[in-house]
mmCIF file of C-alpha atoms and ligand atoms in Angstrom:
data_model
loop_
_atom_site.group_PDB
_atom_site.id
_atom_site.type_symbol
_atom_site.label_atom_id
_atom_site.label_comp_id
_atom_site.label_asym_id
_atom_site.label_seq_id
_atom_site.Cartn_x
_atom_site.Cartn_y
_atom_site.Cartn_z
ATOM 1 C CA MET A 7 -10.240 -26.295 -10.633
ATOM 2 C CA PRO A 8 -13.815 -26.763 -11.814
ATOM 3 C CA ASP A 9 -14.987 -29.503 -14.143
ATOM 4 C CA SER A 10 -13.763 -28.561 -17.600
ATOM 5 C CA SER A 11 -16.744 -29.961 -19.490
ATOM 6 C CA PRO A 12 -19.102 -27.297 -20.833
ATOM 7 C CA ASP A 13 -22.174 -26.668 -18.696
ATOM 8 C CA GLN A 14 -25.135 -26.815 -21.063
ATOM 9 C CA THR A 15 -27.870 -26.591 -18.473
ATOM 10 C CA ARG A 16 -27.751 -22.938 -17.491
ATOM 11 C CA PRO A 17 -27.710 -19.849 -19.637
ATOM 12 C CA SER A 18 -24.302 -18.495 -20.475
ATOM 13 C CA VAL A 19 -22.857 -15.011 -20.734
ATOM 14 C CA LEU A 20 -19.709 -13.893 -22.486
ATOM 15 C CA SER A 21 -17.823 -10.632 -22.672
ATOM 16 C CA GLY A 22 -14.308 -9.430 -23.327
ATOM 17 C CA MET A 23 -12.109 -6.404 -22.962
ATOM 18 C CA ARG A 24 -9.299 -5.057 -25.076
ATOM 19 C CA PRO A 25 -5.962 -4.926 -23.199
ATOM 20 C CA THR A 26 -4.963 -1.285 -23.109
ATOM 21 C CA GLY A 27 -2.997 -1.577 -19.848
ATOM 22 C CA ARG A 28 -4.127 -1.206 -16.277
ATOM 23 C CA LEU A 29 -7.839 -0.535 -16.006
ATOM 24 C CA HIS A 30 -9.273 2.755 -14.818
ATOM 25 C CA LEU A 31 -12.406 3.372 -12.793
ATOM 26 C CA GLY A 32 -14.435 3.877 -15.979
ATOM 27 C CA ASN A 33 -13.486 0.390 -17.226
ATOM 28 C CA TYR A 34 -14.265 -1.021 -13.822
ATOM 29 C CA MET A 35 -17.697 0.510 -13.334
ATOM 30 C CA GLY A 36 -18.612 0.256 -17.043
ATOM 31 C CA ALA A 37 -18.027 -3.493 -17.344
ATOM 32 C CA LEU A 38 -15.984 -5.403 -14.818
ATOM 33 C CA PHE A 39 -18.108 -4.555 -11.783
ATOM 34 C CA ASN A 40 -21.123 -5.959 -13.597
ATOM 35 C CA TRP A 41 -19.297 -9.095 -14.778
ATOM 36 C CA VAL A 42 -18.457 -9.910 -11.166
ATOM 37 C CA ARG A 43 -22.099 -9.357 -10.224
ATOM 38 C CA LEU A 44 -23.288 -11.729 -12.989
ATOM 39 C CA GLN A 45 -20.749 -14.332 -11.958
ATOM 40 C CA ASN A 46 -22.008 -14.213 -8.377
ATOM 41 C CA LEU A 47 -25.754 -14.299 -9.106
ATOM 42 C CA ARG A 48 -27.498 -17.355 -7.722
ATOM 43 C CA THR A 49 -30.810 -18.999 -8.547
ATOM 44 C CA GLU A 50 -33.409 -19.570 -5.835
ATOM 45 C CA GLY A 51 -31.953 -23.045 -5.412
ATOM 46 C CA GLY A 52 -28.540 -21.538 -4.710
ATOM 47 C CA GLN A 53 -26.995 -22.585 -8.035
ATOM 48 C CA PRO A 54 -24.961 -20.165 -10.175
ATOM 49 C CA GLN A 55 -27.403 -18.400 -12.477
ATOM 50 C CA TYR A 56 -25.025 -18.101 -15.422
ATOM 51 C CA GLU A 57 -22.152 -19.965 -16.938
ATOM 52 C CA CYS A 58 -19.635 -17.152 -17.450
ATOM 53 C CA PHE A 59 -16.888 -16.581 -20.015
ATOM 54 C CA PHE A 60 -14.685 -13.484 -19.765
ATOM 55 C CA PHE A 61 -11.639 -12.861 -21.892
ATOM 56 C CA VAL A 62 -8.788 -10.499 -22.652
ATOM 57 C CA ALA A 63 -9.270 -9.524 -26.307
ATOM 58 C CA ASP A 64 -5.603 -9.293 -27.260
ATOM 59 C CA LEU A 65 -6.136 -9.775 -31.003
ATOM 60 C CA HIS A 66 -8.354 -6.691 -30.939
ATOM 61 C CA ALA A 67 -5.498 -4.639 -29.521
ATOM 62 C CA LEU A 68 -3.546 -5.375 -32.703
ATOM 63 C CA THR A 69 -6.321 -4.009 -34.935
ATOM 64 C CA THR A 70 -5.318 -0.478 -33.883
ATOM 65 C CA ASP A 71 -1.845 -0.916 -32.335
ATOM 66 C CA TYR A 72 -0.318 -3.318 -34.855
ATOM 67 C CA ALA A 73 2.604 -0.984 -35.593
ATOM 68 C CA ASP A 74 3.954 -1.012 -32.045
ATOM 69 C CA PRO A 75 3.105 -4.081 -29.983
ATOM 70 C CA THR A 76 5.940 -3.568 -27.469
ATOM 71 C CA ALA A 77 3.550 -2.952 -24.553
ATOM 72 C CA LEU A 78 1.035 -5.620 -25.509
ATOM 73 C CA ARG A 79 2.395 -8.532 -23.493
ATOM 74 C CA GLN A 80 2.475 -6.491 -20.276
ATOM 75 C CA ASN A 81 -0.938 -4.953 -21.034
ATOM 76 C CA ILE A 82 -2.463 -8.429 -21.354
ATOM 77 C CA ARG A 83 -1.127 -9.381 -17.930
ATOM 78 C CA ASP A 84 -2.221 -6.099 -16.385
ATOM 79 C CA VAL A 85 -5.796 -6.508 -17.576
ATOM 80 C CA ALA A 86 -5.900 -10.140 -16.482
ATOM 81 C CA LEU A 87 -4.609 -9.095 -13.051
ATOM 82 C CA ASP A 88 -7.292 -6.420 -12.798
ATOM 83 C CA PHE A 89 -9.986 -8.956 -13.831
ATOM 84 C CA LEU A 90 -9.005 -11.313 -11.046
ATOM 85 C CA ALA A 91 -8.319 -8.613 -8.468
ATOM 86 C CA ALA A 92 -11.750 -7.106 -9.099
ATOM 87 C CA GLY A 93 -13.364 -10.423 -8.228
ATOM 88 C CA LEU A 94 -13.565 -12.640 -11.325
ATOM 89 C CA ASP A 95 -13.079 -16.051 -9.822
ATOM 90 C CA PRO A 96 -11.508 -18.763 -11.991
ATOM 91 C CA GLU A 97 -13.469 -21.330 -9.970
ATOM 92 C CA ARG A 98 -16.722 -19.756 -11.148
ATOM 93 C CA SER A 99 -15.879 -18.149 -14.490
ATOM 94 C CA THR A 100 -13.812 -19.192 -17.469
ATOM 95 C CA VAL A 101 -11.219 -16.407 -17.672
ATOM 96 C CA PHE A 102 -8.993 -16.644 -20.731
ATOM 97 C CA ILE A 103 -6.839 -14.953 -23.350
ATOM 98 C CA GLN A 104 -8.418 -14.651 -26.797
ATOM 99 C CA SER A 105 -5.302 -15.526 -28.819
ATOM 100 C CA HIS A 106 -4.704 -18.634 -26.694
ATOM 101 C CA VAL A 107 -7.838 -20.045 -28.308
ATOM 102 C CA PRO A 108 -6.869 -20.158 -32.003
ATOM 103 C CA GLN A 109 -10.444 -21.031 -32.981
ATOM 104 C CA HIS A 110 -11.304 -17.302 -32.715
ATOM 105 C CA ALA A 111 -9.093 -16.611 -35.716
ATOM 106 C CA GLU A 112 -10.390 -19.599 -37.669
ATOM 107 C CA LEU A 113 -14.039 -18.749 -37.129
ATOM 108 C CA HIS A 114 -13.303 -15.155 -38.108
ATOM 109 C CA THR A 115 -11.812 -16.373 -41.396
ATOM 110 C CA LEU A 116 -14.803 -18.617 -42.088
ATOM 111 C CA PHE A 117 -17.250 -15.787 -41.320
ATOM 112 C CA SER A 118 -15.319 -13.451 -43.622
ATOM 113 C CA MET A 119 -16.284 -15.692 -46.556
ATOM 114 C CA PHE A 120 -19.954 -14.750 -46.417
ATOM 115 C CA THR A 121 -20.107 -11.387 -44.655
ATOM 116 C CA PRO A 122 -20.905 -8.527 -47.047
ATOM 117 C CA LEU A 123 -18.396 -5.672 -46.899
ATOM 118 C CA GLY A 124 -21.222 -3.187 -46.470
ATOM 119 C CA TRP A 125 -22.148 -4.681 -43.104
ATOM 120 C CA LEU A 126 -18.699 -3.824 -41.766
ATOM 121 C CA GLU A 127 -18.400 -0.429 -43.416
ATOM 122 C CA ARG A 128 -21.618 0.740 -41.821
ATOM 123 C CA VAL A 129 -20.644 -0.158 -38.223
ATOM 124 C CA PRO A 130 -20.682 3.293 -36.557
ATOM 125 C CA SER A 131 -17.337 2.900 -34.772
ATOM 126 C CA TYR A 132 -15.502 2.190 -38.075
ATOM 127 C CA LYS A 133 -15.616 5.809 -39.261
ATOM 128 C CA ASP A 134 -15.652 7.283 -35.728
ATOM 129 C CA GLN A 135 -12.435 5.593 -34.684
ATOM 130 C CA GLN A 136 -10.670 6.432 -37.929
ATOM 131 C CA GLU A 137 -11.558 10.069 -37.188
ATOM 132 C CA GLN A 138 -10.444 9.870 -33.564
ATOM 133 C CA LEU A 139 -7.206 7.956 -34.173
ATOM 134 C CA LYS A 140 -5.946 10.048 -37.071
ATOM 135 C CA GLU A 141 -2.323 9.484 -36.084
ATOM 136 C CA LYS A 142 -2.701 5.777 -36.929
ATOM 137 C CA ASP A 143 -3.202 4.271 -40.357
ATOM 138 C CA LEU A 144 -6.396 2.302 -39.903
ATOM 139 C CA ASN A 145 -6.986 1.591 -43.580
ATOM 140 C CA THR A 146 -6.271 -2.025 -42.870
ATOM 141 C CA TYR A 147 -8.128 -5.249 -43.404
ATOM 142 C CA GLY A 148 -7.836 -6.087 -39.687
ATOM 143 C CA PHE A 149 -9.439 -2.835 -38.582
ATOM 144 C CA LEU A 150 -12.355 -3.104 -41.000
ATOM 145 C CA GLY A 151 -12.886 -6.689 -39.884
ATOM 146 C CA TYR A 152 -12.693 -6.202 -36.124
ATOM 147 C CA PRO A 153 -16.492 -6.232 -35.591
ATOM 148 C CA LEU A 154 -16.548 -9.560 -37.439
ATOM 149 C CA LEU A 155 -13.788 -10.855 -35.181
ATOM 150 C CA GLN A 156 -16.047 -9.793 -32.319
ATOM 151 C CA SER A 157 -18.870 -11.821 -33.856
ATOM 152 C CA ALA A 158 -16.567 -14.832 -33.984
ATOM 153 C CA ASP A 159 -15.516 -14.180 -30.364
ATOM 154 C CA ILE A 160 -19.142 -14.319 -29.318
ATOM 155 C CA LEU A 161 -20.584 -17.075 -31.509
ATOM 156 C CA LEU A 162 -17.697 -19.420 -30.771
ATOM 157 C CA TYR A 163 -19.184 -19.896 -27.292
ATOM 158 C CA GLN A 164 -22.861 -19.655 -28.299
ATOM 159 C CA PRO A 165 -23.719 -17.544 -25.260
ATOM 160 C CA ASP A 166 -27.320 -16.793 -24.407
ATOM 161 C CA PHE A 167 -26.436 -13.256 -23.388
ATOM 162 C CA VAL A 168 -23.785 -10.676 -24.094
ATOM 163 C CA PRO A 169 -23.608 -8.073 -21.327
ATOM 164 C CA VAL A 170 -22.856 -4.717 -22.934
ATOM 165 C CA GLY A 171 -23.522 -1.030 -22.505
ATOM 166 C CA GLN A 172 -25.774 0.849 -24.920
ATOM 167 C CA ASP A 173 -22.774 1.870 -27.076
ATOM 168 C CA GLN A 174 -22.010 -1.773 -27.929
ATOM 169 C CA VAL A 175 -25.515 -2.834 -28.941
ATOM 170 C CA ALA A 176 -24.752 -2.287 -32.659
ATOM 171 C CA HIS A 177 -21.902 -4.786 -32.482
ATOM 172 C CA VAL A 178 -24.102 -7.475 -30.962
ATOM 173 C CA GLU A 179 -26.704 -6.737 -33.637
ATOM 174 C CA LEU A 180 -24.052 -7.408 -36.292
ATOM 175 C CA THR A 181 -23.290 -10.693 -34.534
ATOM 176 C CA ARG A 182 -26.959 -11.633 -34.696
ATOM 177 C CA GLU A 183 -26.995 -10.823 -38.423
ATOM 178 C CA VAL A 184 -23.905 -12.963 -38.996
ATOM 179 C CA ALA A 185 -25.505 -15.880 -37.132
ATOM 180 C CA ARG A 186 -28.718 -15.455 -39.141
ATOM 181 C CA ARG A 187 -26.832 -15.435 -42.442
ATOM 182 C CA PHE A 188 -24.823 -18.475 -41.422
ATOM 183 C CA ASN A 189 -27.998 -20.343 -40.456
ATOM 184 C CA GLN A 190 -29.727 -19.361 -43.701
ATOM 185 C CA LEU A 191 -26.794 -20.503 -45.801
ATOM 186 C CA TYR A 192 -25.771 -23.650 -43.991
ATOM 187 C CA GLY A 193 -28.305 -24.586 -41.371
ATOM 188 C CA PRO A 194 -31.204 -27.003 -41.442
ATOM 189 C CA LYS A 195 -34.400 -25.136 -40.630
ATOM 190 C CA PRO A 196 -35.825 -26.320 -37.339
ATOM 191 C CA VAL A 197 -39.404 -27.323 -38.095
ATOM 192 C CA THR A 198 -41.756 -27.515 -35.145
ATOM 193 C CA THR A 199 -45.514 -28.017 -35.302
ATOM 194 C CA GLU A 200 -45.945 -24.476 -34.061
ATOM 195 C CA ARG A 201 -43.689 -23.191 -36.808
ATOM 196 C CA LYS A 202 -45.463 -25.285 -39.469
ATOM 197 C CA VAL A 203 -48.814 -23.792 -38.422
ATOM 198 C CA ALA A 204 -47.347 -20.296 -38.408
ATOM 199 C CA VAL A 205 -45.773 -20.775 -41.848
ATOM 200 C CA ALA A 206 -48.947 -22.333 -43.297
ATOM 201 C CA SER A 207 -51.078 -19.445 -42.056
ATOM 202 C CA SER A 208 -48.451 -16.834 -43.002
ATOM 203 C CA ASP A 209 -48.613 -15.648 -39.413
ATOM 204 C CA LYS A 210 -45.654 -13.262 -39.472
ATOM 205 C CA GLU A 211 -46.189 -12.118 -35.907
ATOM 206 C CA LYS A 212 -46.111 -15.687 -34.625
ATOM 207 C CA LEU A 213 -43.007 -16.462 -36.670
ATOM 208 C CA ALA A 214 -41.253 -13.388 -35.298
ATOM 209 C CA ALA A 215 -42.272 -14.378 -31.758
ATOM 210 C CA LEU A 216 -40.893 -17.883 -32.298
ATOM 211 C CA GLU A 217 -37.587 -16.372 -33.439
ATOM 212 C CA ASN A 218 -37.322 -14.258 -30.300
ATOM 213 C CA GLU A 219 -38.749 -16.688 -27.818
ATOM 214 C CA PRO A 220 -36.490 -17.146 -24.759
ATOM 215 C CA ARG A 221 -34.778 -20.480 -24.757
ATOM 216 C CA THR A 222 -35.707 -22.424 -21.673
ATOM 217 C CA GLN A 223 -33.442 -25.236 -22.887
ATOM 218 C CA PRO A 224 -30.363 -23.170 -23.299
ATOM 219 C CA ARG A 225 -28.351 -24.324 -26.263
ATOM 220 C CA THR A 226 -28.186 -28.032 -25.540
ATOM 221 C CA GLN A 227 -29.881 -29.000 -28.781
ATOM 222 C CA ALA A 228 -28.385 -26.192 -30.798
ATOM 223 C CA ARG A 229 -24.885 -27.079 -29.685
ATOM 224 C CA THR A 230 -25.224 -30.574 -30.979
ATOM 225 C CA GLN A 231 -26.740 -29.638 -34.300
ATOM 226 C CA ALA A 232 -24.402 -28.793 -37.173
ATOM 227 C CA GLY A 233 -25.223 -25.641 -39.047
ATOM 228 C CA ILE A 234 -27.002 -23.719 -36.314
ATOM 229 C CA LEU A 235 -25.559 -20.737 -34.532
ATOM 230 C CA PRO A 236 -28.035 -19.403 -31.983
ATOM 231 C CA GLU A 237 -28.417 -15.633 -31.951
ATOM 232 C CA PRO A 238 -27.195 -14.183 -28.662
ATOM 233 C CA ARG A 239 -29.207 -11.536 -26.902
ATOM 234 C CA VAL A 240 -28.007 -8.280 -25.429
ATOM 235 C CA LEU A 241 -27.996 -8.043 -21.665
ATOM 236 C CA LEU A 242 -28.062 -4.285 -21.232
ATOM 237 C CA THR A 243 -25.907 -3.418 -18.282
ATOM 238 C CA PRO A 244 -25.924 -0.296 -16.148
ATOM 239 C CA ASN A 245 -23.323 2.076 -17.470
ATOM 240 C CA PRO A 246 -23.093 4.871 -14.909
ATOM 241 C CA LYS A 247 -21.836 8.249 -16.017
ATOM 242 C CA LEU A 248 -18.214 8.304 -14.970
ATOM 243 C CA PRO A 249 -16.463 11.555 -15.748
ATOM 244 C CA GLY A 250 -12.696 11.895 -15.727
ATOM 245 C CA LEU A 251 -10.695 14.599 -13.975
ATOM 246 C CA ASP A 252 -11.473 17.156 -16.701
ATOM 247 C CA GLY A 253 -15.204 16.414 -16.697
ATOM 248 C CA ARG A 254 -15.172 14.542 -20.031
ATOM 249 C CA LYS A 255 -15.837 10.803 -20.155
ATOM 250 C CA MET A 256 -13.050 8.973 -18.330
ATOM 251 C CA SER A 257 -10.723 7.666 -21.012
ATOM 252 C CA LYS A 258 -7.022 6.952 -21.404
ATOM 253 C CA SER A 259 -6.961 8.908 -24.627
ATOM 254 C CA TYR A 260 -8.019 12.056 -22.723
ATOM 255 C CA GLY A 261 -5.405 11.538 -20.000
ATOM 256 C CA ASN A 262 -8.067 12.130 -17.334
ATOM 257 C CA THR A 263 -8.199 8.770 -15.600
ATOM 258 C CA ILE A 264 -7.996 7.409 -12.083
ATOM 259 C CA MET A 265 -6.647 3.873 -12.195
ATOM 260 C CA LEU A 266 -8.118 0.953 -10.324
ATOM 261 C CA SER A 267 -4.610 0.375 -8.972
ATOM 262 C CA GLU A 268 -3.937 4.080 -8.288
ATOM 263 C CA PRO A 269 -1.923 4.519 -5.054
ATOM 264 C CA GLU A 270 -3.891 6.405 -2.398
ATOM 265 C CA ALA A 271 -1.622 9.478 -2.337
ATOM 266 C CA ASP A 272 -1.801 9.839 -6.144
ATOM 267 C CA LEU A 273 -5.567 9.357 -6.109
ATOM 268 C CA ARG A 274 -6.031 12.121 -3.521
ATOM 269 C CA ALA A 275 -3.661 14.433 -5.398
ATOM 270 C CA LYS A 276 -5.459 13.791 -8.715
ATOM 271 C CA LEU A 277 -8.899 14.408 -7.240
ATOM 272 C CA LYS A 278 -7.746 17.798 -5.935
ATOM 273 C CA THR A 279 -7.261 18.864 -9.569
ATOM 274 C CA MET A 280 -10.685 17.662 -10.710
ATOM 275 C CA VAL A 281 -12.996 20.262 -12.279
ATOM 276 C CA THR A 282 -16.078 21.251 -10.282
ATOM 277 C CA ASP A 283 -19.319 23.173 -10.795
ATOM 278 C CA PRO A 284 -18.045 26.149 -12.841
ATOM 279 C CA ALA A 285 -20.597 28.432 -11.178
ATOM 280 C CA ARG A 286 -18.983 27.895 -7.787
ATOM 281 C CA VAL A 287 -16.157 30.383 -8.055
ATOM 282 C CA ARG A 288 -15.668 31.371 -4.400
ATOM 283 C CA ARG A 289 -15.863 29.207 -1.293
ATOM 284 C CA THR A 290 -18.911 31.211 -0.223
ATOM 285 C CA ASP A 291 -20.829 30.525 -3.492
ATOM 286 C CA PRO A 292 -23.370 27.708 -3.241
ATOM 287 C CA GLY A 293 -22.826 24.962 -5.837
ATOM 288 C CA ASN A 294 -24.848 22.275 -7.546
ATOM 289 C CA PRO A 295 -23.620 18.649 -7.359
ATOM 290 C CA GLU A 296 -25.974 17.768 -10.223
ATOM 291 C CA VAL A 297 -23.773 19.685 -12.671
ATOM 292 C CA CYS A 298 -20.467 18.888 -10.981
ATOM 293 C CA PRO A 299 -18.318 15.910 -12.117
ATOM 294 C CA VAL A 300 -17.298 15.356 -8.506
ATOM 295 C CA GLY A 301 -21.011 15.012 -7.707
ATOM 296 C CA ASP A 302 -21.307 12.372 -10.469
ATOM 297 C CA LEU A 303 -18.545 10.313 -8.880
ATOM 298 C CA HIS A 304 -20.179 10.647 -5.456
ATOM 299 C CA LYS A 305 -23.337 9.134 -7.003
ATOM 300 C CA VAL A 306 -21.345 6.057 -8.019
ATOM 301 C CA PHE A 307 -19.005 5.555 -5.072
ATOM 302 C CA SER A 308 -20.400 7.257 -1.956
ATOM 303 C CA THR A 309 -22.926 6.022 0.546
ATOM 304 C CA GLU A 310 -26.360 7.570 0.760
ATOM 305 C CA GLU A 311 -25.327 9.337 3.940
ATOM 306 C CA THR A 312 -22.233 10.923 2.389
ATOM 307 C CA ARG A 313 -24.220 11.938 -0.690
ATOM 308 C CA ALA A 314 -26.803 13.656 1.525
ATOM 309 C CA ASP A 315 -23.999 15.553 3.302
ATOM 310 C CA VAL A 316 -22.494 16.574 -0.057
ATOM 311 C CA TRP A 317 -25.818 17.803 -1.469
ATOM 312 C CA GLN A 318 -26.619 19.704 1.730
ATOM 313 C CA GLY A 319 -23.107 21.130 2.165
ATOM 314 C CA CYS A 320 -22.591 22.102 -1.475
ATOM 315 C CA THR A 321 -25.922 23.795 -2.114
ATOM 316 C CA THR A 322 -25.611 25.891 1.070
ATOM 317 C CA ALA A 323 -21.874 26.585 0.727
ATOM 318 C CA GLY A 324 -21.494 24.730 4.013
ATOM 319 C CA ILE A 325 -18.520 22.748 2.691
ATOM 320 C CA GLY A 326 -15.696 23.625 0.336
ATOM 321 C CA CYS A 327 -14.760 21.656 -2.763
ATOM 322 C CA ILE A 328 -11.519 20.427 -1.175
ATOM 323 C CA GLU A 329 -13.463 18.876 1.703
ATOM 324 C CA CYS A 330 -15.976 17.374 -0.724
ATOM 325 C CA LYS A 331 -13.177 15.841 -2.796
ATOM 326 C CA GLY A 332 -11.626 14.401 0.375
ATOM 327 C CA TRP A 333 -14.895 12.605 1.108
ATOM 328 C CA LEU A 334 -14.964 11.314 -2.456
ATOM 329 C CA ALA A 335 -11.398 10.024 -2.121
ATOM 330 C CA ASP A 336 -12.438 8.162 1.052
ATOM 331 C CA SER A 337 -15.378 6.558 -0.799
ATOM 332 C CA ILE A 338 -13.314 5.462 -3.798
ATOM 333 C CA ILE A 339 -10.538 4.096 -1.604
ATOM 334 C CA ARG A 340 -13.082 2.077 0.389
ATOM 335 C CA GLU A 341 -14.214 0.460 -2.891
ATOM 336 C CA ILE A 342 -10.814 -0.217 -4.433
ATOM 337 C CA ALA A 343 -8.620 -1.002 -1.404
ATOM 338 C CA PRO A 344 -9.604 -4.727 -1.318
ATOM 339 C CA ILE A 345 -9.089 -4.916 -5.095
ATOM 340 C CA GLN A 346 -5.623 -3.430 -4.764
ATOM 341 C CA GLU A 347 -4.779 -5.852 -1.960
ATOM 342 C CA ARG A 348 -5.784 -8.847 -4.114
ATOM 343 C CA ARG A 349 -3.780 -7.423 -7.022
ATOM 344 C CA ARG A 350 -0.622 -7.173 -4.903
ATOM 345 C CA THR A 351 -1.019 -10.809 -3.833
ATOM 346 C CA LEU A 352 -1.464 -11.961 -7.431
ATOM 347 C CA GLU A 353 1.406 -9.830 -8.709
ATOM 348 C CA ALA A 354 3.700 -11.517 -6.224
ATOM 349 C CA ASP A 355 2.900 -14.913 -7.746
ATOM 350 C CA PRO A 356 3.187 -14.666 -11.553
ATOM 351 C CA GLU A 357 3.167 -18.447 -11.949
ATOM 352 C CA ARG A 358 -0.283 -18.589 -10.389
ATOM 353 C CA LEU A 359 -1.560 -16.052 -12.900
ATOM 354 C CA ASP A 360 -0.058 -18.109 -15.740
ATOM 355 C CA ALA A 361 -1.723 -21.262 -14.404
ATOM 356 C CA ILE A 362 -5.138 -19.568 -14.103
ATOM 357 C CA LEU A 363 -4.962 -18.222 -17.659
ATOM 358 C CA TRP A 364 -3.658 -21.516 -19.029
ATOM 359 C CA ASP A 365 -6.479 -23.436 -17.401
ATOM 360 C CA GLY A 366 -9.138 -20.905 -18.459
ATOM 361 C CA SER A 367 -7.897 -20.922 -22.046
ATOM 362 C CA ALA A 368 -7.892 -24.735 -22.097
ATOM 363 C CA ARG A 369 -11.525 -24.803 -20.942
ATOM 364 C CA ALA A 370 -12.454 -22.153 -23.499
ATOM 365 C CA ARG A 371 -10.806 -24.199 -26.266
ATOM 366 C CA LEU A 372 -12.988 -27.176 -25.392
ATOM 367 C CA ARG A 373 -16.146 -25.181 -25.970
ATOM 368 C CA ALA A 374 -14.695 -23.448 -29.025
ATOM 369 C CA LEU A 375 -13.725 -26.757 -30.636
ATOM 370 C CA GLN A 376 -17.306 -28.022 -30.339
ATOM 371 C CA THR A 377 -18.702 -25.010 -32.165
ATOM 372 C CA LEU A 378 -15.999 -24.998 -34.771
ATOM 373 C CA GLN A 379 -16.488 -28.651 -35.566
ATOM 374 C CA HIS A 380 -20.152 -27.964 -36.354
ATOM 375 C CA VAL A 381 -19.296 -24.901 -38.384
ATOM 376 C CA ARG A 382 -16.650 -26.764 -40.376
ATOM 377 C CA GLN A 383 -19.100 -29.596 -41.070
ATOM 378 C CA ALA A 384 -21.807 -27.165 -42.115
ATOM 379 C CA MET A 385 -19.438 -25.320 -44.442
ATOM 380 C CA GLY A 386 -18.274 -28.533 -46.109
ATOM 381 C CA LEU A 387 -14.803 -28.704 -44.617
ATOM 382 C CA GLU A 388 -15.374 -31.973 -42.762
HETATM 383 S S1 SF4 B 423 -18.758 21.002 -3.114
HETATM 384 FE FE1 SF4 B 423 -18.445 19.075 -4.222
HETATM 385 S S2 SF4 B 423 -20.239 18.824 -5.512
HETATM 386 FE FE2 SF4 B 423 -20.193 20.966 -4.851
HETATM 387 S S3 SF4 B 423 -19.136 22.035 -6.511
HETATM 388 FE FE3 SF4 B 423 -17.590 21.515 -4.955
HETATM 389 S S4 SF4 B 423 -16.769 19.549 -5.649
HETATM 390 FE FE4 SF4 B 423 -18.699 19.871 -6.725
#
């Protein structure tokens, strides 16, 4: 196992995922694939580019599914298995379970003392999700506060970057606002000569630039200074369009998913039912992969050569949709077969999974304790 002391010399990234059960291809391509890429990036000198933290956000699952947690324990394990099978490496990344680091809950409570209600009420997903999940009573304190719990999740580790898709940018912005408010209320203002000059000359542009300036000394000073929570920055990640079997966004709630662990026979059978270009009614009609959900999946999973064959065959009616879907199945299976193999190996050794998560959570607690100590001092608790 790697050294458990926090690495304060390279920039860090942190992200998490709610455990809703086994992951589907949309979860994989929308987040996990990119996490593995970030974990494996190397500097010119061959060193890991980022210190990585990835977690299963089990407390978040309770914000919507509090009334029936019967599946939660298994869902947590399923997501952790998919993380590791997809290539997150506990030797390179800290992989952990959110609730195994109790400091998430404590920091959330402390943040709740100074976060205006209006900030939470205006988060776009608050109203959207209440609309979408009408069958659940989401008029709860936990649901309103989940973006603040997310802020605590992030700021606890003081990451330099949070890799997210465009739809999550608002949540990171809230986190930045929370950090700013905390620093205003409790933090000493860092005064540099540059800042003094900018303040004295009322140079707003310079002051703004100083706020946003990339940190070449990632966090070392900030982490040792009580009362300062550095604002993380968004690392916008590619979020390819991944339609489900019915052409809508792939999502469990639509029942249109292909799972990362989908057996080959089921995957092929499911793809046969997938909607296609509606204008291609007969086999002899030419189609257009640009408006076909199967074409969208080819863009993500197929090689350039296969894509060229699909575009040529479809637009000239040279191939049928069944053949095209068979090629797509081959491409997806090529991508996920090694993942499924690793998953089977891990599933056969549950004690190993426990040990990995125990170790990851222990390392995460070390970092979390550092931050929380400074926060507690700043807020007068120590
Ligand atoms: S041939 Fe392929 S891309 Fe063209 S309409 Fe059929 S499924 Fe879609």
